[in-house]
Coordinates of C-alpha atoms in Angstrom, one line a residue:
X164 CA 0.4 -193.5 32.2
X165 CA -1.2 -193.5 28.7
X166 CA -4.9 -193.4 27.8
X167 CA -7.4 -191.2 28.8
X168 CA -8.6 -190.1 32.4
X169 CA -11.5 -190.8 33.9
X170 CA -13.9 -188.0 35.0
X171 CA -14.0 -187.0 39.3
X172 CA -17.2 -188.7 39.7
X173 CA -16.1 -192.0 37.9
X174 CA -12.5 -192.0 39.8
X175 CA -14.7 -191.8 43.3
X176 CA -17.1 -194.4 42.3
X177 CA -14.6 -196.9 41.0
X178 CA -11.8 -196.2 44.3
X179 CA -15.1 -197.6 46.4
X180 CA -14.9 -200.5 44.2
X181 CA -11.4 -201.4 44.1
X182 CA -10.4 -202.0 47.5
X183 CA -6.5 -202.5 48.1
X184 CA -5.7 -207.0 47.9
X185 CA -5.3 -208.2 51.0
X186 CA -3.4 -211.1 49.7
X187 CA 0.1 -212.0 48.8
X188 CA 1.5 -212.9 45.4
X189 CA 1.8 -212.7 41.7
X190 CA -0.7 -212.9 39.8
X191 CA -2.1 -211.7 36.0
X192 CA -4.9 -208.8 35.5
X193 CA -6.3 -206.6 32.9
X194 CA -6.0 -202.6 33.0
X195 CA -9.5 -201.3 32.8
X196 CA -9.5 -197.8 34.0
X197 CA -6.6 -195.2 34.6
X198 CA -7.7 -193.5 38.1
X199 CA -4.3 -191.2 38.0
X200 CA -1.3 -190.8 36.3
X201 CA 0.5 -194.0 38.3
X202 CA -2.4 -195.3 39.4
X203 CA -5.0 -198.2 37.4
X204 CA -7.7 -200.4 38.2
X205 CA -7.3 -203.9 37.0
X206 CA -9.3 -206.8 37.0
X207 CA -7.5 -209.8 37.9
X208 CA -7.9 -213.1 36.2
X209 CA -10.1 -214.3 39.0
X210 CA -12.4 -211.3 38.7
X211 CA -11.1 -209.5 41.5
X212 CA -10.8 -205.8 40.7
X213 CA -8.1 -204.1 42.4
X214 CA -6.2 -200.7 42.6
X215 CA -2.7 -200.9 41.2
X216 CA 0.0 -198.6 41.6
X217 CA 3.1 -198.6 38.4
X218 CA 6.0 -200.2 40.2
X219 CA 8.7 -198.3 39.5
X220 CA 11.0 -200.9 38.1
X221 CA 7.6 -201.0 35.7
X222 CA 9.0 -198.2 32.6
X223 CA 6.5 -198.9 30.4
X224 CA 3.3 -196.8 31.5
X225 CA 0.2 -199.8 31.6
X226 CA -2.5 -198.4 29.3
X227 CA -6.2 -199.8 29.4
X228 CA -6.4 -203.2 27.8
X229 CA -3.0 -203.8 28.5
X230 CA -2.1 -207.7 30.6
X231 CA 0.3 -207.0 33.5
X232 CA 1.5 -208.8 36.1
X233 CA 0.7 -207.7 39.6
X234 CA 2.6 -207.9 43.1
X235 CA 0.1 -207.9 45.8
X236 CA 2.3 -207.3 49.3
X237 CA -0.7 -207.0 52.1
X238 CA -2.6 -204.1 51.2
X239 CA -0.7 -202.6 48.6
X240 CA -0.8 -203.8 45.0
X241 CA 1.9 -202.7 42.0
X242 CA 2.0 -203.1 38.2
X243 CA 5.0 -204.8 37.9
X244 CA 5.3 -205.4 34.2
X245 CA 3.3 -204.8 30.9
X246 CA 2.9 -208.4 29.3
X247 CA 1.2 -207.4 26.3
X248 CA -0.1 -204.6 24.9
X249 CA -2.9 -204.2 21.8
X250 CA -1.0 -202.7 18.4
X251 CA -3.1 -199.7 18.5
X252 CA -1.7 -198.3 21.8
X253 CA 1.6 -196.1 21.8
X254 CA 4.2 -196.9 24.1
X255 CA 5.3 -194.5 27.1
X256 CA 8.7 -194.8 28.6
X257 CA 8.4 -193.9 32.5
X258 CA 9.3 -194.1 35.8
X259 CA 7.2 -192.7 38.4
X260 CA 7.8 -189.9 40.6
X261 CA 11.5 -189.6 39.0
X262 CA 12.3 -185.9 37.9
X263 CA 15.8 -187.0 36.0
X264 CA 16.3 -190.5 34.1
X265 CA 19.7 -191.1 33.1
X266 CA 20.3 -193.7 30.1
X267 CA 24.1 -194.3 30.5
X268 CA 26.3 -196.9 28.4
X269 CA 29.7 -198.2 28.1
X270 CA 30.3 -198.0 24.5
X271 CA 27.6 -197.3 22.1
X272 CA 23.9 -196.2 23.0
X273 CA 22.0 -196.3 19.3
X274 CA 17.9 -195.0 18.6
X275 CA 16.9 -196.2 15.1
X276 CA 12.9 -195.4 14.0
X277 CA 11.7 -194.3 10.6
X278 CA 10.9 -191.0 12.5
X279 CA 11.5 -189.3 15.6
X280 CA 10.1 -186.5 17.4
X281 CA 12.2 -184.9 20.4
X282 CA 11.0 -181.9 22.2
X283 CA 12.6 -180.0 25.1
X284 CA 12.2 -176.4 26.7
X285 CA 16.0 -176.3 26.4
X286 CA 18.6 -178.6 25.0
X287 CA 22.2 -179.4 25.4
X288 CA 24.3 -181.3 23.2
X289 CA 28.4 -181.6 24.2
X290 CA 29.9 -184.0 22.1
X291 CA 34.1 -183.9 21.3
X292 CA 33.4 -184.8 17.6
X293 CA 29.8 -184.6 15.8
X294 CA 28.7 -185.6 12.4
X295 CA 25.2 -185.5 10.7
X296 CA 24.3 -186.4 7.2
X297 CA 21.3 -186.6 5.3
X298 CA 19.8 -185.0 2.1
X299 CA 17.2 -182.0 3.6
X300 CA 17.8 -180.1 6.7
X301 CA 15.7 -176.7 7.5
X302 CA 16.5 -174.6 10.2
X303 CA 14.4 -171.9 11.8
X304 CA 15.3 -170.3 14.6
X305 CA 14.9 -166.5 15.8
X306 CA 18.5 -165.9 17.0
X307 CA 21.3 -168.1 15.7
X308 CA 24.6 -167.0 17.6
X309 CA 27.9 -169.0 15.6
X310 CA 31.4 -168.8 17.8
X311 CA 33.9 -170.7 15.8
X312 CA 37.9 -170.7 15.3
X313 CA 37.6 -171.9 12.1
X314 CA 35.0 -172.7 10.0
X315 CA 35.1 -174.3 5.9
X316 CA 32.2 -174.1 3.4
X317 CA 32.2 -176.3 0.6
X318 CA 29.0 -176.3 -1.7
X319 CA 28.0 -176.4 -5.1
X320 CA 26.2 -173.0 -5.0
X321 CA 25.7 -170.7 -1.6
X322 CA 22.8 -168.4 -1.5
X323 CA 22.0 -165.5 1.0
X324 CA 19.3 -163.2 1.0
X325 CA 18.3 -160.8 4.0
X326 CA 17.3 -157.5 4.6
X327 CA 20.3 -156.3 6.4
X328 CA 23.7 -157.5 5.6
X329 CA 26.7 -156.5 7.6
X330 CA 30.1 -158.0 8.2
X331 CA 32.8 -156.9 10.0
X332 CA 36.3 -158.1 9.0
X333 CA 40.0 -157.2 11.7
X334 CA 42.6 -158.1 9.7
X335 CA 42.5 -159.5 5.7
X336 CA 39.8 -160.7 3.6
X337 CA 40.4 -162.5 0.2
X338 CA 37.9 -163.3 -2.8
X339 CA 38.8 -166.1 -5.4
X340 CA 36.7 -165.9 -8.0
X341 CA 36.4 -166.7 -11.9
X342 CA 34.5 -163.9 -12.4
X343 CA 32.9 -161.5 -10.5
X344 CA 29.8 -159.8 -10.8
X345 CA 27.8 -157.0 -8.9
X346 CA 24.5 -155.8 -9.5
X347 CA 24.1 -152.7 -7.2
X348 CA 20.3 -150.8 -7.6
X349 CA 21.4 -147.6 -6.3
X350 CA 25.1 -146.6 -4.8
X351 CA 27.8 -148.6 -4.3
X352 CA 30.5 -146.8 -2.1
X353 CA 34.0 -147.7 -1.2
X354 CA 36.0 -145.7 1.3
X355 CA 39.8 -146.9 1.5
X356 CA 42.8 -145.3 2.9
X357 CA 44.5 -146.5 -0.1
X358 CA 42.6 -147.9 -3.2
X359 CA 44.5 -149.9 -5.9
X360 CA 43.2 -151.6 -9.3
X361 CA 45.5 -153.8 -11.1
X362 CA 44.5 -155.3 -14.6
X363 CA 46.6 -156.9 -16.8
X364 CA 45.1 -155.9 -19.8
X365 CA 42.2 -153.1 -19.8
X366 CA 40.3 -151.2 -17.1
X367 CA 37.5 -149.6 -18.4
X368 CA 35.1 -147.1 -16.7
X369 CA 31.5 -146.2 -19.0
X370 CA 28.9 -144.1 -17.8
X371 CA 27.6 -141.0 -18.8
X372 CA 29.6 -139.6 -16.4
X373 CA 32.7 -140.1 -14.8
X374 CA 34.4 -137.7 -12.1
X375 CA 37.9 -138.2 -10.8
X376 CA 39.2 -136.0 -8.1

């Protein structure tokens, strides 16, 4: 349930003033205290003030002010429904005493909200086919571990920067480029059973020194 908890003492004092209905029957009440997380004192249209436990066919957790309808069966009273709720109050999605919900349908389930906030210890998305779009996404993660059979890039520009940069190739790699162009601070190194460089007009090699052999 939603809402803040009352204290111990103030649980103890109200249980001795809510005693279980002893009647049968729907009837309409107010949520004026949360005693636990399922469990509410509400004061009935008729005054009565009773201890209500959230059915669990109830999903939406009562909070206090909210109107709900009550099922009193002898000496056990339930929440039953929310009826209204004040504007100010967020709505919690809940069934009591479940440890797995399930939200299964046929063809299409859709969430839609101007934002949305979804946190999890650990998360598992299996999907055949999976498309997102949208104009910003940041990533940051620790470890990121990629296994792929094959993977395409397309972008505008591409931009990597790290510390440590290392990448291990089996069998070919091939560069397409316009032009090429590498800015190396101290030595660049390239160790090659065989080593070939084909121009078809000049290759030219200036420094103030040049060593071959």
């Amino acid at each position: 349930m939603t809402g803040p908890m009352t204290s111990r003492s103030t649980v103890q004092h109200a249980a001795t003033k809510l005693p279980p209905a002893a009647s049968n029957g729907l009837i309409r009440g107010t949520v004026k205290t949360l005693m636990t997380a399922t469990e509410a004192g509400v004061e009935t249209d008729a005054g009565e003030s009773v201890l209500a436990r959230q059915a669990a066919s109830c999903l939406l957790a009562p909070a206090i002010g909210d109107r709900v309808l009550l099922c009193m069966i002898g000496s056990e009273t339930y929440v039953l429904a929310v009826l209204e709720r004040e504007s100010q109050h967020a709505a919690e999605i809940s069934v009591p005493g479940a440890r797995k919900v399930t939200i299964s349908a046929g063809e299409t389930l859709e969430l839609s909200a101007p934002s949305m906030n979804l946190a999890a210890r650990q998360l598992t998305l299996l999907a055949r086919n999976m498309a997102h779009a949208g104009q910003i996404l940041t990533s940051n993660f620790k470890t990121i571990v990629e296994t792929v059979i094959d993977k395409t890039i397309g972008a505008r520009s591409l931009t990597t920067k790290a510390d440590v940069r290392t990448a291990v190739i089996t069998e070919v790699e091939t560069l397409n480029a316009g032009t090429l162009v590498q800015n190396i601070d101290t030595v660049a190194t390239q160790n090659s059973e065989i080593a070939l460089v084909t121009a078809q007009r000049d290759v030219r090699l200036d420094a103030e020194r040049v060593s071959v052999g």
